[in-house]
């Protein structure tokens, strides 16, 4: 498991503001979806010390970076009535933030959240460093036809749909029906509908596949697996 490290710390120099708060989504490695749009939400305030007291106010916005590349931003100033108690009423009204951010895959560069002040200056808010171990390979896809008989196919069935590994090169695809590999598998095939849905993924337009199997007399619902291989030989499965 991994997650965010908030940069807030004691302020020794009077007048210096730091961003403090919490990131509630994505909260950990299980909820972070690389190669996909993630909802970012939580709360953030800027703290300033003056005359021995702390004053809090919201930043203008949050910028999200993957390494040095800016990948999105979040709106600040949303009400958080659930925080009344730890914060004053006015602070809670301004503390919330929310946005939708595309997180690149693979997760190889730190994610950074930067608070933007009203004067345009910035303060670091949070950082998430990638894990040292390789992240699991995931794939997107859908089965349009599941062991559907082929008309005039002499007792053959087909499995068809689309699949690709986001953010990585999908080099191979194999389809299994009840652990039997297909007689033949056509991949990649054009899928303009998928390209429209995943406009940020160049592979989406050629993610279609069609596999042919002989009919077997097995009872019960067939078990279908689609195995994809990336440029490093790592695999992901759609089932």
C-alpha positions as a printed NumPy array, in Angstrom:
array([[  0.   ,   0.   ,   0.   ],
       [  1.071,   3.531,  -0.676],
       [ -0.511,   6.931,  -0.489],
       [ -0.239,  10.658,  -0.035],
       [  2.242,  12.509,   2.127],
       [  0.929,  15.921,   3.203],
       [  3.63 ,  18.601,   3.236],
       [  2.145,  20.629,   6.089],
       [  4.627,  21.327,   8.893],
       [  5.181,  23.819,  11.687],
       [  5.641,  27.331,  10.418],
       [  8.485,  29.107,  12.135],
       [  8.73 ,  32.135,   9.919],
       [  5.901,  34.611,  10.503],
       [  3.753,  35.247,   7.444],
       [  4.797,  32.124,   5.535],
       [  1.742,  30.128,   4.441],
       [  1.624,  26.357,   4.048],
       [ -1.131,  24.148,   2.644],
       [ -2.696,  21.609,   4.973],
       [ -5.643,  19.247,   4.64 ],
       [ -6.46 ,  15.728,   3.447],
       [ -6.902,  13.872,   0.164],
       [ -9.833,  11.472,   0.464],
       [ -9.888,  10.194,  -3.117],
       [ -7.844,   8.551,  -4.505],
       [ -6.766,   7.472,  -1.039],
       [ -4.516,   4.448,  -1.687],
       [ -3.079,   2.196,  -4.39 ],
       [ -6.287,   0.161,  -4.593],
       [ -8.339,   3.198,  -5.601],
       [ -5.82 ,   4.897,  -7.914],
       [ -6.607,   4.059, -11.553],
       [ -3.609,   4.659, -13.781],
       [ -4.375,   5.397, -17.409],
       [ -7.818,   6.614, -16.427],
       [ -9.653,   9.691, -15.127],
       [ -9.708,   9.749, -11.321],
       [-12.005,  11.811,  -9.103],
       [ -9.856,  13.887,  -6.741],
       [-11.541,  15.264,  -3.642],
       [-10.739,  16.283,  -0.089],
       [-10.066,  19.505,   1.75 ],
       [ -7.244,  22.007,   1.807],
       [ -6.547,  25.316,   3.543],
       [ -3.588,  27.663,   3.647],
       [ -2.281,  28.426,   7.128],
       [ -0.479,  31.61 ,   8.062],
       [  0.956,  32.563,  11.435],
       [  0.705,  36.163,  12.532],
       [  1.133,  37.504,  16.031],
       [  1.202,  34.026,  17.504],
       [ -2.18 ,  33.043,  15.984],
       [ -3.036,  30.944,  12.946],
       [ -5.225,  32.262,  10.14 ],
       [ -6.656,  29.887,   7.545],
       [ -8.012,  30.599,   4.067],
       [ -8.557,  28.599,   0.913],
       [ -6.206,  28.56 ,  -2.085],
       [ -7.474,  29.694,  -5.467],
       [ -6.972,  26.229,  -6.991],
       [ -4.975,  23.022,  -6.821],
       [ -2.736,  21.961,  -9.688],
       [ -1.943,  18.278, -10.171],
       [  1.375,  17.149, -11.656],
       [  2.813,  13.804, -12.696],
       [  6.504,  14.508, -12.254],
       [  6.953,  17.877, -14.01 ],
       [  3.962,  17.368, -16.311],
       [  0.739,  19.098, -15.353],
       [ -2.139,  16.614, -15.694],
       [ -5.092,  18.454, -14.17 ],
       [ -6.503,  20.815, -11.583],
       [ -9.109,  20.882,  -8.819],
       [-11.659,  23.513,  -7.868],
       [-11.287,  24.861,  -4.339],
       [-13.706,  26.625,  -2.038],
       [-16.387,  23.927,  -1.81 ],
       [-18.392,  23.656,   1.435],
       [-17.493,  20.912,   3.905],
       [-20.089,  21.064,   6.721],
       [-18.802,  17.705,   8.015],
       [-15.636,  19.504,   9.13 ],
       [-17.447,  21.969,  11.401],
       [-15.899,  21.347,  14.806],
       [-12.28 ,  20.808,  13.804],
       [-12.671,  23.971,  11.7  ],
       [-14.743,  27.08 ,  12.202],
       [-17.911,  27.508,  10.201],
       [-16.316,  29.927,   7.741],
       [-13.261,  27.7  ,   7.214],
       [-15.453,  24.651,   6.602],
       [-17.427,  26.552,   3.948],
       [-14.21 ,  27.128,   1.961],
       [-12.207,  23.982,   2.692],
       [-13.414,  21.449,   0.128],
       [-11.861,  20.697,  -3.26 ],
       [-12.829,  18.465,  -6.169],
       [-11.674,  17.709,  -9.687],
       [-11.225,  14.989, -12.29 ],
       [ -7.638,  14.172, -13.214],
       [ -6.195,  11.817, -15.826],
       [ -3.401,   9.862, -14.115],
       [ -0.883,   8.562, -16.685],
       [  0.135,   4.922, -16.859],
       [  2.492,   3.487, -15.877],
       [  2.69 ,   5.146, -12.451],
       [  6.405,   5.923, -12.652],
       [  6.588,   9.631, -11.716],
       [  5.517,  11.175,  -8.396],
       [  2.065,  12.736,  -8.228],
       [  2.174,  16.241,  -6.76 ],
       [ -0.598,  18.581,  -5.643],
       [  0.323,  22.269,  -5.598],
       [ -1.816,  24.971,  -3.984],
       [ -2.11 ,  28.243,  -5.925],
       [ -2.451,  31.418,  -3.842],
       [ -4.421,  34.51 ,  -4.795],
       [ -1.258,  36.342,  -5.822],
       [ -0.285,  33.518,  -8.178],
       [  2.447,  32.072,  -5.949],
       [  2.342,  28.371,  -5.079],
       [  2.839,  26.091,  -2.082],
       [  3.37 ,  22.308,  -2.09 ],
       [  0.388,  20.451,  -0.624],
       [  0.865,  16.689,  -1.094],
       [  3.022,  14.13 ,  -2.863],
       [  2.594,  10.46 ,  -3.778],
       [  5.719,   8.557,  -4.825],
       [  5.308,   5.408,  -6.941],
       [  5.933,   2.076,  -5.319],
       [  9.272,   0.425,  -5.948],
       [  7.672,  -2.842,  -7.033],
       [  6.065,  -2.919, -10.514],
       [  2.449,  -1.909, -10.533],
       [ -0.038,  -4.564, -11.687],
       [ -0.899,  -4.446, -15.39 ],
       [ -4.586,  -3.748, -15.989],
       [ -6.619,  -3.751, -19.177],
       [ -9.832,  -2.2  , -20.433],
       [-12.23 ,  -4.146, -22.615],
       [-15.631,  -5.671, -23.237],
       [-16.978,  -8.899, -24.747],
       [-19.613,  -8.102, -27.372],
       [-20.169, -11.778, -28.276],
       [-19.649, -14.665, -25.855],
       [-19.345, -18.038, -27.613],
       [-22.028, -17.061, -30.149],
       [-22.778, -19.656, -32.857],
       [-21.603, -18.59 , -36.313],
       [-24.33 , -18.802, -38.939],
       [-23.162, -21.277, -41.57 ],
       [-19.992, -21.824, -39.6  ],
       [-20.194, -25.61 , -39.446],
       [-20.544, -25.825, -35.68 ],
       [-18.131, -23.052, -34.737],
       [-18.653, -20.244, -32.232],
       [-17.052, -16.829, -31.954],
       [-15.891, -14.607, -29.13 ],
       [-15.559, -10.949, -30.092],
       [-15.066,  -7.58 , -28.43 ],
       [-12.344,  -5.078, -27.703],
       [ -9.462,  -4.786, -25.235],
       [ -6.244,  -2.85 , -24.692],
       [ -3.727,  -2.047, -21.948],
       [ -3.98 ,   1.687, -21.17 ],
       [ -0.764,   3.659, -21.289],
       [  1.25 ,   0.724, -22.627],
       [  1.736,  -0.929, -26.011],
       [ -0.554,  -3.949, -26.41 ],
       [  1.633,  -6.349, -28.402],
       [ -0.418,  -9.537, -28.291],
       [ -3.877, -10.892, -27.505],
       [ -5.047, -14.475, -27.018],
       [ -8.545, -15.764, -26.257],
       [ -9.38 , -18.904, -24.253],
       [-12.733, -20.699, -24.041],
       [-12.888, -23.146, -21.108],
       [ -9.05 , -22.953, -21.068],
       [ -8.865, -23.893, -24.759],
       [ -6.998, -21.444, -27.022],
       [ -8.829, -20.212, -30.114],
       [ -8.42 , -21.832, -33.524],
       [ -7.767, -18.373, -34.93 ],
       [ -7.809, -14.873, -33.477],
       [ -7.917, -11.652, -35.491],
       [ -6.347,  -8.703, -33.639],
       [ -6.174,  -5.73 , -33.882],
       [ -9.42 ,  -4.785, -35.637],
       [-10.855,  -1.268, -36.096],
       [-13.135,  -0.001, -33.296],
       [-14.015,   3.65 , -33.982],
       [-16.646,   3.546, -31.219],
       [-13.966,   2.718, -28.651],
       [-11.703,   5.435, -30.061],
       [-14.441,   8.01 , -29.421],
       [-14.911,   6.763, -25.87 ],
       [-11.178,   6.725, -25.036],
       [ -9.946,   9.757, -26.952],
       [ -6.697,   9.932, -24.932],
       [ -5.692,   6.354, -25.786],
       [ -4.201,   5.999, -29.303],
       [ -4.625,   2.194, -29.191],
       [ -8.38 ,   2.364, -28.637],
       [ -9.216,   2.736, -32.339],
       [ -7.544,  -0.609, -33.17 ],
       [ -8.547,  -2.62 , -30.108],
       [-11.073,  -5.006, -31.638],
       [-10.653,  -8.787, -31.75 ],
       [-12.539, -11.869, -33.052],
       [-11.71 , -15.46 , -32.071],
       [-13.132, -18.717, -33.474],
       [-13.68 , -21.958, -31.507],
       [-15.094, -25.399, -32.363],
       [-18.293, -26.319, -30.564],
       [-17.867, -28.644, -27.581],
       [-20.619, -30.414, -25.693],
       [-19.645, -28.962, -22.297],
       [-22.565, -28.228, -19.998],
       [-22.857, -24.951, -18.156],
       [-21.832, -21.41 , -18.925],
       [-18.572, -21.144, -20.908],
       [-15.579, -19.547, -19.207],
       [-13.889, -16.953, -21.404],
       [-10.492, -15.338, -20.786],
       [ -8.768, -12.72 , -22.919],
       [ -5.042, -12.424, -22.213],
       [ -3.141,  -9.329, -23.334],
       [  0.645,  -8.887, -23.426],
       [  2.514,  -5.577, -23.279],
       [  5.903,  -4.56 , -24.703],
       [  7.721,  -5.897, -21.63 ],
       [  6.076,  -9.326, -21.78 ],
       [  3.805,  -8.621, -18.819],
       [  0.211,  -9.836, -19.068],
       [ -3.255,  -8.697, -18.072],
       [ -6.541, -10.549, -18.352],
       [-10.099,  -9.62 , -19.291],
       [-12.629, -12.2  , -18.13 ]])
